[in-house]
Coordinates of C-alpha atoms in Angstrom, one line a residue:
Chain A
M105 CA 0.0 0.0 0.0
H106 CA 1.1 3.6 -0.6
A107 CA 2.9 5.2 2.3
S108 CA 0.7 8.3 2.5
L109 CA -2.4 6.0 2.6
L110 CA -0.9 4.1 5.5
R111 CA -0.6 7.4 7.4
L112 CA -4.4 7.9 7.2
I113 CA -5.0 4.6 9.0
P114 CA -5.0 6.1 12.5
F115 CA -7.6 8.7 11.4
G116 CA -9.7 6.0 9.9
V117 CA -9.6 4.0 13.2
G118 CA -10.6 7.2 15.1
I119 CA -13.6 7.8 12.8
A120 CA -14.7 4.2 13.0
M121 CA -14.5 4.2 16.8
L122 CA -16.6 7.4 17.0
G123 CA -19.1 5.9 14.7
I124 CA -19.4 2.7 16.9
W125 CA -19.6 4.9 20.0
E126 CA -22.4 7.0 18.5
L127 CA -24.4 4.0 17.3
S128 CA -24.0 1.9 20.5
V129 CA -25.1 4.8 22.7
H130 CA -28.3 5.2 20.6
L131 CA -29.0 1.5 20.4
T132 CA -28.4 0.7 24.1
Q133 CA -30.2 3.9 25.4
V134 CA -27.4 4.7 27.9
P135 CA -28.4 7.8 29.8
I136 CA -26.7 10.9 28.5
F137 CA -25.3 11.7 32.0
V138 CA -23.4 8.4 32.0
L139 CA -22.0 8.3 28.4
P140 CA -23.0 11.0 26.0
P141 CA -22.6 10.3 22.2
P142 CA -19.9 12.1 20.3
S143 CA -22.5 14.3 18.7
A144 CA -23.6 15.6 22.1
I145 CA -20.0 16.2 23.0
G146 CA -19.6 18.2 19.8
D147 CA -22.7 20.2 20.7
A148 CA -21.3 20.9 24.2
L149 CA -18.0 22.0 22.6
V150 CA -19.9 24.5 20.4
D151 CA -22.2 25.7 23.1
N152 CA -19.4 26.4 25.6
F153 CA -16.9 27.4 23.0
A154 CA -15.9 30.7 24.5
T155 CA -15.5 29.4 28.1
L156 CA -13.6 26.3 27.0
M157 CA -11.2 28.2 24.8
G158 CA -10.6 30.6 27.7
S159 CA -9.8 27.6 29.9
L160 CA -7.7 26.0 27.2
W161 CA -5.6 29.2 27.1
V162 CA -5.2 29.2 30.9
T163 CA -4.0 25.6 30.9
L164 CA -1.8 26.2 27.9
R165 CA -0.2 29.2 29.5
I166 CA 0.6 27.3 32.7
T167 CA 1.9 24.3 30.7
A168 CA 4.1 26.4 28.5
L169 CA 5.5 28.4 31.4
A170 CA 6.3 25.3 33.4
F171 CA 7.8 23.7 30.3
F172 CA 9.9 26.7 29.6
W173 CA 11.3 26.8 33.1
A174 CA 11.8 23.1 33.1
L175 CA 14.0 23.5 30.0
V176 CA 15.9 26.4 31.4
S177 CA 16.5 25.0 34.9
G178 CA 17.1 21.5 33.6
L179 CA 19.7 22.6 31.1
T180 CA 21.4 25.1 33.5
L181 CA 21.6 22.6 36.3
A182 CA 22.9 19.9 33.9
I183 CA 25.7 22.2 32.7
I184 CA 26.6 23.0 36.3
F185 CA 26.5 19.3 37.3
T186 CA 28.7 18.2 34.5
R187 CA 31.3 20.9 35.2
A188 CA 31.4 20.6 39.0
R189 CA 31.2 17.1 40.4
L190 CA 31.1 18.4 43.9
I191 CA 28.0 20.5 43.3
E192 CA 26.3 17.5 41.7
M193 CA 27.2 15.3 44.7
A194 CA 25.9 17.9 47.1
L195 CA 22.6 18.7 45.3
Y196 CA 21.6 15.5 43.4
P197 CA 19.9 13.7 46.4
Y198 CA 17.7 16.7 46.9
V199 CA 16.8 16.9 43.3
V200 CA 15.8 13.3 43.5
T201 CA 13.8 13.9 46.7
L202 CA 11.9 16.6 44.9
Q203 CA 11.2 14.2 42.0
V204 CA 10.1 11.2 44.0
T205 CA 7.9 13.0 46.5
P206 CA 4.4 12.8 44.9
V207 CA 3.6 16.3 43.7
V208 CA 0.0 16.1 44.9
A209 CA 1.5 15.9 48.4
I210 CA 3.6 19.0 48.0
A211 CA 1.0 21.0 46.1
P212 CA -1.0 22.3 49.1
L213 CA 2.1 23.6 50.7
I214 CA 3.1 25.5 47.5
L215 CA -0.4 26.9 47.2
I216 CA -0.2 28.2 50.8
W217 CA 3.2 29.7 50.3
V218 CA 2.7 31.2 46.9
G219 CA -0.9 30.7 45.9
F220 CA -2.7 33.3 48.1
D221 CA -1.4 36.2 46.0
H222 CA -0.5 34.5 42.8
V223 CA -2.4 31.3 42.1
D224 CA -1.0 31.0 38.6
R225 CA 2.5 31.3 39.9
A226 CA 1.8 28.4 42.3
L227 CA 0.4 26.3 39.5
V228 CA 3.4 26.9 37.3
I229 CA 5.7 25.9 40.1
I230 CA 3.8 22.7 40.7
A231 CA 3.8 21.8 37.0
W232 CA 7.5 22.7 36.8
I233 CA 8.4 20.3 39.7
V234 CA 6.7 17.5 37.7
A235 CA 8.4 18.5 34.4
F236 CA 11.9 19.4 35.0
F237 CA 13.5 16.1 36.1
P238 CA 13.6 14.3 32.7
M239 CA 15.1 17.4 31.1
L240 CA 17.8 17.4 33.8
T241 CA 18.7 13.7 33.6
N242 CA 18.6 13.6 29.8
A243 CA 20.7 16.7 29.5
V244 CA 23.3 15.4 32.0
Q245 CA 23.5 12.1 30.2
G246 CA 23.8 13.9 26.8
L247 CA 26.5 16.2 28.0
R248 CA 28.4 13.3 29.6
S249 CA 28.3 10.9 26.7
T250 CA 30.5 13.0 24.3
E251 CA 33.3 10.9 22.9
P252 CA 36.5 11.3 24.8
Q253 CA 38.5 11.6 21.5
L254 CA 36.3 14.6 20.5
H255 CA 37.3 16.2 23.8
D256 CA 41.0 15.5 22.8
V257 CA 40.3 17.4 19.6
M258 CA 39.1 20.3 21.6
T259 CA 42.0 20.2 24.0
L260 CA 44.5 20.1 21.1
A261 CA 42.7 23.2 19.6
G262 CA 43.1 24.9 22.9
A263 CA 39.4 25.3 23.5
S264 CA 38.2 27.2 26.6
W265 CA 35.5 25.6 28.7
W266 CA 32.9 27.8 27.0
Q267 CA 34.1 26.9 23.5
R268 CA 34.1 23.2 24.5
L269 CA 30.5 23.5 25.6
Y270 CA 29.3 25.6 22.6
Y271 CA 31.1 23.7 19.8
L272 CA 31.1 20.2 21.2
E273 CA 29.0 19.3 24.2
L274 CA 25.8 21.1 23.6
P275 CA 25.4 19.9 19.9
A276 CA 26.4 16.4 20.9
A277 CA 23.8 16.4 23.7
L278 CA 21.0 17.8 21.5
P279 CA 19.5 14.3 20.7
A280 CA 19.3 13.5 24.4
M281 CA 18.1 16.9 25.3
L282 CA 15.3 16.7 22.7
T283 CA 14.2 13.4 24.1
G284 CA 14.2 15.0 27.6
A285 CA 12.2 17.9 26.2
K286 CA 9.6 15.6 24.7
I287 CA 9.0 13.8 28.1
S288 CA 9.1 17.1 30.0
G289 CA 6.5 18.7 27.6
G290 CA 4.0 15.9 28.3
L291 CA 4.7 16.0 32.1
A292 CA 4.3 19.8 32.1
L293 CA 0.7 19.3 30.9
I294 CA 0.1 16.6 33.5
G295 CA 1.6 18.8 36.1
A296 CA -0.6 21.7 35.1
V297 CA -3.8 19.5 35.4
V298 CA -2.7 18.1 38.7
A299 CA -2.0 21.6 40.0
E300 CA -5.4 22.8 38.9
F301 CA -7.1 19.9 40.6
V302 CA -5.4 20.6 43.8
A303 CA -6.0 24.3 43.6
G304 CA -9.7 23.6 43.3
S305 CA -12.6 25.9 43.1
G306 CA -12.3 29.6 42.2
A307 CA -8.6 29.6 42.2
S308 CA -8.1 28.3 38.7
T309 CA -10.1 28.5 35.5
G310 CA -8.2 26.1 33.4
L311 CA -9.5 23.0 31.6
A312 CA -9.0 20.8 34.7
W313 CA -11.3 23.1 36.6
R314 CA -13.9 22.9 33.9
I315 CA -13.7 19.1 34.2
I316 CA -14.3 19.2 38.0
E317 CA -17.1 21.7 37.5
A318 CA -18.8 19.8 34.8
G319 CA -18.5 16.6 36.8
N320 CA -20.2 18.3 39.8
R321 CA -23.0 19.4 37.6
L322 CA -23.3 16.1 35.8
E323 CA -22.7 17.9 32.5
I324 CA -20.9 14.9 31.2
A325 CA -20.8 16.1 27.6
T326 CA -19.0 19.3 28.6
L327 CA -16.7 17.2 30.7
F328 CA -15.9 15.1 27.6
A329 CA -15.4 18.2 25.6
A330 CA -12.9 19.6 28.0
L331 CA -11.2 16.2 28.1
A332 CA -10.9 16.1 24.3
L333 CA -9.3 19.6 24.4
L334 CA -6.8 18.4 26.9
S335 CA -5.9 15.4 24.8
A336 CA -5.6 17.7 21.7
L337 CA -3.3 20.0 23.6
G338 CA -1.1 17.0 24.7
I339 CA -1.0 15.6 21.2
A340 CA -0.1 19.0 19.7
L341 CA 2.7 19.5 22.2
F342 CA 4.1 16.1 21.5
Y343 CA 4.1 16.5 17.7
A344 CA 5.4 20.0 17.9
L345 CA 8.4 18.7 19.8
T346 CA 8.8 15.7 17.4
L347 CA 8.8 18.1 14.5
L348 CA 11.4 20.2 16.2
E349 CA 13.5 17.1 16.7
W350 CA 13.2 16.2 13.1
L351 CA 14.1 19.7 11.9
V352 CA 17.2 19.9 14.2
L353 CA 18.6 16.3 13.8
R354 CA 17.5 14.9 10.5
R355 CA 20.6 16.2 8.6
W356 CA 23.2 14.6 10.7
H357 CA 21.9 12.2 13.4
D358 CA 21.9 8.4 12.9
S359 CA 18.3 8.0 14.1
F360 CA 17.2 9.7 10.9
A361 CA 19.6 7.9 8.6
N362 CA 16.9 5.9 6.9
T363 CA 14.2 8.6 6.6
K364 CA 15.4 10.8 3.8
Chain B
M243 CA 38.5 8.2 -5.1
T244 CA 40.2 11.5 -5.7
R245 CA 44.0 11.5 -5.4
I246 CA 45.8 14.4 -3.9
R247 CA 47.5 16.9 -6.1
P248 CA 50.9 17.5 -4.4
H249 CA 51.8 20.5 -6.5
S250 CA 48.5 22.3 -6.4
V251 CA 49.1 24.3 -3.3
P252 CA 51.9 26.5 -1.9
H253 CA 54.2 25.5 0.9
L254 CA 52.0 25.1 4.0
V255 CA 54.2 24.0 6.9
P256 CA 57.0 26.0 8.4
H257 CA 60.0 24.3 9.8
G258 CA 59.5 23.3 13.4
P259 CA 61.7 22.6 16.5
E260 CA 63.4 19.3 17.1
L261 CA 61.6 17.1 19.6
A262 CA 63.8 15.5 22.2
L263 CA 62.9 13.0 24.9
S264 CA 65.2 12.1 27.7
R265 CA 64.6 9.1 30.0
L266 CA 60.9 9.6 29.7
G267 CA 58.6 7.5 31.8
L268 CA 54.9 7.2 32.5
R269 CA 53.5 5.5 35.5
Y270 CA 50.0 5.5 37.0
P271 CA 48.5 4.0 40.1
Q272 CA 46.7 0.7 39.7
R273 CA 43.2 0.4 41.2
G274 CA 43.0 -1.6 44.3
S275 CA 46.8 -2.2 44.5
E276 CA 49.9 -0.6 45.8
A277 CA 51.8 -1.4 42.6
E278 CA 52.0 1.0 39.8
V279 CA 51.4 0.3 36.1
V280 CA 54.4 1.3 34.1
A281 CA 53.2 2.4 30.7
L282 CA 56.5 3.9 29.5
R283 CA 60.0 3.5 30.8
D284 CA 63.3 5.1 30.1
I285 CA 62.5 6.5 26.6
T286 CA 65.2 8.5 25.1
A287 CA 64.8 9.6 21.5
S288 CA 65.0 12.6 19.3
F289 CA 62.9 13.6 16.3
P290 CA 64.7 16.1 14.1
A291 CA 62.7 18.8 12.3
G292 CA 61.3 17.4 9.0
S293 CA 61.9 13.7 9.9
F294 CA 59.4 10.9 9.3
T295 CA 59.4 8.3 12.1
A296 CA 57.2 5.3 12.5
L297 CA 56.5 3.9 16.0
V298 CA 55.9 0.2 15.6
G299 CA 54.9 -2.3 18.3
P300 CA 52.2 -4.7 19.4
S301 CA 49.0 -3.6 21.1
G302 CA 49.6 -2.3 24.6
C303 CA 53.3 -1.6 24.1
G304 CA 52.8 2.1 24.9
K305 CA 53.1 3.6 21.5
S306 CA 49.8 5.5 21.7
S307 CA 50.7 6.7 25.2
L308 CA 54.0 8.0 23.9
L309 CA 52.2 9.9 21.1
R310 CA 49.7 11.4 23.6
L311 CA 52.7 12.5 25.8
L312 CA 54.2 14.2 22.8
A313 CA 50.9 16.0 22.1
G314 CA 50.6 17.2 25.6
L315 CA 47.4 15.1 26.2
L316 CA 49.3 13.3 29.0
S317 CA 52.1 14.4 31.3
P318 CA 55.2 12.3 31.9
T319 CA 55.9 11.2 35.4
D320 CA 59.6 10.8 34.8
G321 CA 62.3 12.3 32.6
E322 CA 62.2 15.3 30.4
M323 CA 60.9 16.3 27.0
S324 CA 61.4 19.4 25.0
A325 CA 58.6 21.9 25.4
V326 CA 56.1 21.9 22.6
T327 CA 53.3 24.3 22.2
Q328 CA 50.0 22.7 21.3
S329 CA 49.5 25.0 18.4
D330 CA 52.6 23.5 16.8
I331 CA 50.9 20.1 16.8
G332 CA 48.5 18.5 14.4
F333 CA 47.1 15.2 15.7
V334 CA 45.3 12.6 13.7
F335 CA 43.4 9.9 15.6
Q336 CA 42.7 6.4 14.7
E337 CA 39.0 7.3 14.2
P338 CA 38.1 10.3 12.0
T339 CA 36.7 12.1 15.2
L340 CA 34.6 14.5 13.2
L341 CA 31.7 16.4 14.5
A342 CA 28.7 14.8 12.9
W343 CA 26.6 18.1 12.8
R344 CA 29.3 20.2 11.0
S345 CA 30.1 20.0 7.3
V346 CA 33.5 18.9 6.0
Y347 CA 34.5 22.6 5.7
E348 CA 33.2 23.5 9.2
N349 CA 35.1 20.5 10.7
V350 CA 38.3 21.5 9.2
A351 CA 37.8 25.2 10.1
L352 CA 36.9 24.5 13.7
P353 CA 40.4 24.2 15.3
L354 CA 41.3 27.5 13.6
K355 CA 38.2 29.2 14.8
I356 CA 38.8 28.0 18.3
A357 CA 42.5 28.9 18.3
N358 CA 41.8 32.3 16.7
R359 CA 41.8 34.1 20.0
K360 CA 45.6 33.5 19.9
L361 CA 46.2 33.4 16.2
G362 CA 44.3 36.5 15.2
L363 CA 43.5 35.4 11.7
S364 CA 41.0 37.1 9.5
A365 CA 38.0 35.2 8.2
Q366 CA 39.6 35.4 4.8
E367 CA 42.8 33.8 6.0
I368 CA 40.9 31.0 7.7
D369 CA 39.0 30.4 4.5
T370 CA 42.2 30.2 2.5
R371 CA 43.8 27.8 4.9
V372 CA 40.8 25.5 5.0
S373 CA 40.5 25.5 1.3
E374 CA 44.2 24.7 0.9
A375 CA 44.0 21.9 3.3
L376 CA 40.9 20.4 1.6
A377 CA 42.6 20.7 -1.8
L378 CA 45.7 19.0 -0.4
V379 CA 43.7 15.9 0.6
G380 CA 41.6 16.1 -2.6
L381 CA 38.3 16.9 -0.9
D382 CA 37.6 20.5 -2.1
A383 CA 34.6 19.3 -4.0
R384 CA 33.0 17.8 -0.9
A385 CA 33.4 20.8 1.4
K386 CA 29.7 21.1 2.0
A387 CA 29.0 17.4 2.7
L388 CA 28.3 16.1 6.2
P389 CA 30.5 13.4 7.6
R390 CA 27.9 10.7 7.3
E391 CA 27.7 11.2 3.5
L392 CA 31.4 10.2 3.2
S393 CA 33.2 6.9 3.0
G394 CA 35.6 5.8 5.7
G395 CA 38.6 6.8 3.7
M396 CA 37.2 10.2 2.9
K397 CA 36.4 10.9 6.6
M398 CA 40.1 10.1 7.4
R399 CA 41.1 12.6 4.7
V400 CA 38.9 15.2 6.4
S401 CA 40.6 14.4 9.7
L402 CA 44.0 14.8 8.0
A403 CA 42.9 18.1 6.5
R404 CA 41.8 19.3 9.9
A405 CA 45.3 18.6 11.3
L406 CA 47.0 20.2 8.3
A407 CA 44.9 23.4 8.3
K408 CA 46.7 24.5 11.5
R409 CA 49.9 24.4 9.4
P410 CA 51.6 22.5 12.2
P411 CA 55.3 21.9 12.0
I412 CA 54.7 18.6 13.8
L413 CA 52.2 15.9 12.7
L414 CA 51.3 13.2 15.2
M415 CA 49.3 10.3 13.8
D416 CA 47.9 7.5 15.9
E417 CA 47.2 4.5 13.6
P418 CA 45.2 6.8 11.4
F419 CA 44.5 4.3 8.6
A420 CA 44.3 1.1 10.6
A421 CA 40.5 0.8 10.3
L422 CA 40.4 1.2 6.5
D423 CA 40.5 -1.5 3.9
E424 CA 44.0 -2.2 2.4
L425 CA 43.5 -0.5 -0.9
T426 CA 42.3 2.7 0.7
R427 CA 45.2 2.5 3.1
F428 CA 47.8 2.2 0.4
R429 CA 46.3 5.2 -1.3
L430 CA 46.3 7.3 1.8
D431 CA 49.9 6.1 2.6
D432 CA 51.0 7.4 -0.8
D433 CA 49.2 10.7 -0.3
L434 CA 50.8 11.1 3.1
R435 CA 54.2 10.5 1.7
A436 CA 53.6 13.1 -1.0
I437 CA 52.4 15.7 1.5
W438 CA 55.5 15.0 3.6
Q439 CA 57.9 15.2 0.7
Q440 CA 56.4 18.5 -0.4
Q441 CA 55.9 20.1 3.1
K442 CA 58.5 18.4 5.3
P443 CA 56.7 18.5 8.6
T444 CA 58.0 16.3 11.4
I445 CA 55.8 13.2 11.3
I446 CA 55.5 10.6 14.0
F447 CA 53.3 7.8 12.8
V448 CA 52.1 5.1 15.1
T449 CA 51.2 1.8 13.5
H450 CA 51.2 -1.9 14.2
S451 CA 51.7 -2.7 10.6
V452 CA 55.3 -3.6 9.7
T453 CA 54.8 -2.9 6.0
E454 CA 53.2 0.4 6.5
A455 CA 56.0 1.5 8.8
A456 CA 58.7 0.3 6.3
Y457 CA 56.9 2.0 3.4
L458 CA 56.2 5.4 4.9
A459 CA 59.0 6.3 7.2
E460 CA 62.7 7.2 7.2
R461 CA 63.2 5.2 10.3
A462 CA 61.2 2.9 12.5
L463 CA 61.3 2.9 16.3
V464 CA 60.3 -0.5 17.5
M465 CA 58.6 -0.5 20.9
R466 CA 58.2 -3.4 23.3
A467 CA 56.5 -3.4 26.7
G468 CA 56.8 0.3 27.3
T469 CA 60.4 0.7 26.1
L470 CA 62.2 1.6 22.9
H471 CA 63.5 -1.7 21.7
A472 CA 65.2 -0.9 18.4
E473 CA 65.8 1.8 15.9
I474 CA 65.8 0.8 12.2
K475 CA 66.9 3.1 9.4
I476 CA 65.0 2.7 6.2
E477 CA 67.2 3.3 3.1
R478 CA 65.4 4.6 0.1
P479 CA 67.2 4.5 -3.3
K480 CA 69.1 7.8 -3.9
E481 CA 67.8 8.4 -7.3
E482 CA 64.2 8.4 -6.1
R483 CA 62.0 11.2 -7.5
P484 CA 58.8 12.2 -5.7
E485 CA 56.7 11.6 -8.8
N486 CA 57.4 7.9 -9.1
D487 CA 58.2 7.3 -5.5
A488 CA 54.9 5.5 -4.8
D489 CA 55.3 3.0 -7.7
N490 CA 58.8 1.9 -7.0
F491 CA 59.4 1.5 -3.4
R492 CA 57.0 -1.3 -2.6
A493 CA 58.9 -3.5 -5.0
A494 CA 62.4 -2.4 -4.0
P495 CA 64.8 -4.7 -2.1
N496 CA 65.3 -2.0 0.5
F497 CA 61.6 -2.1 1.4
H498 CA 61.8 -5.9 2.0
A499 CA 65.0 -5.5 4.0
A500 CA 63.3 -2.9 6.2
C501 CA 60.3 -5.1 6.7
A502 CA 62.5 -8.0 7.7
A503 CA 64.5 -5.9 10.1
I504 CA 61.4 -4.5 11.8
S505 CA 59.8 -8.0 12.0
E506 CA 63.0 -9.4 13.5
A507 CA 63.1 -6.6 16.1
L508 CA 59.5 -7.3 17.0
A509 CA 60.2 -11.0 17.4
E510 CA 63.4 -10.8 19.3
P511 CA 63.2 -11.9 22.9
S512 CA 62.9 -8.8 25.0
G513 CA 65.9 -7.8 27.1
R514 CA 63.7 -7.3 30.1
A515 CA 61.1 -9.4 31.7
S516 CA 57.7 -8.0 30.8

């Protein structure tokens, strides 16, 4: 079969699933507050379009900010760690502690410390805690895995630490960093949703809050509409980063060797 | 494959200092033991400006360590060696060691760009040097290619061009052609001879191939278990002309005599317990 036709298969599967869903809801007479048909969800999306888009924007903003800070802090810390073993030894256990402690358990504390005046800031911090660790570990691993002989080339050229970082280590670490960014991007969204859930009523107006609100009111179609938007956001984020990876690496990296 | 054109570029390499080593040694502590590993012991040798020396020996005899000492990538623990500035040295590794994300041109230009804080070259001068070096190894047509688009032999040529672009008076080569197929290796050996005859840099060439050592160098230093075991002069016919140098010498009796002498030195029982 033609390659471009193969690419359409996932969409075909999606449409078929929606069709089966629509049909079975009508045939089995499931109450609309248990499982609304796709058509009802579409209606809910249109009816609440302004509210939902506003919420989408709120969640997107929190996710993007958390992701941005995850990239900046992960990369900065990775550079510091790979240059100063002592600092890494001193800080690494606490970074791990921050990572392994369930964020839901820390969230109330952060909301109390920061959230009274700046709810959004608290939400970004919570999402950032979830997102930054993969960026850090992947960047560290990427910076460390540069070939020793390439370092010799740099030494023989008389490179300063900055030149070594700029010409060799950062480009060599790009594949690992992009992998880290892909994971961090997804986690930033999860973190944003968790943060909104914990922040609860009135404090946040993002998509997660719309889901809680719709659930409380048994507006299941609206709940599904918000859920669909969240998924779409996650998918868009993932493929945007995959596209970036392709643009940056396709010319030289082995992982794209067979995809000309 | 493109052959180099030895007469296509002006003189690149200025005459350098003589390299001298006196009772040089390299030891390092062994993990979990009081005893030290002796990598090199009591090495005394000199490398006159413009000479071509092959360092021959079995794996683990310390020839690569010696080369890294000469390059300043390692420091000796004993003895003395003449001070060499790293900008005087061009180093070619066993692997091409190219940066995969930079083009051929950018790879060759990189050491110049990095060292330019000290060199103070204009962008024009850097471009001239890079172009000359690429012409010298016959790769000027592939300047824009990425390393992964090149064959193994071509990548090695880029690596050689990168070392030559610095115009170093001293060229240190660590089994540079060992990973290539024999035909490609013969070709690159010829090219290297031609570059040396034209430019006369000091070349120290590490190899474990007896024939390669005998073919390339003016003399072979045979290493055994961290020491210099023998020095063998390789006589080339007096009437040799650079143009037909490549064709003649592999068939000459002197070549076979040199091979035999090097092989013999490698096979002799070592004076010391190893």
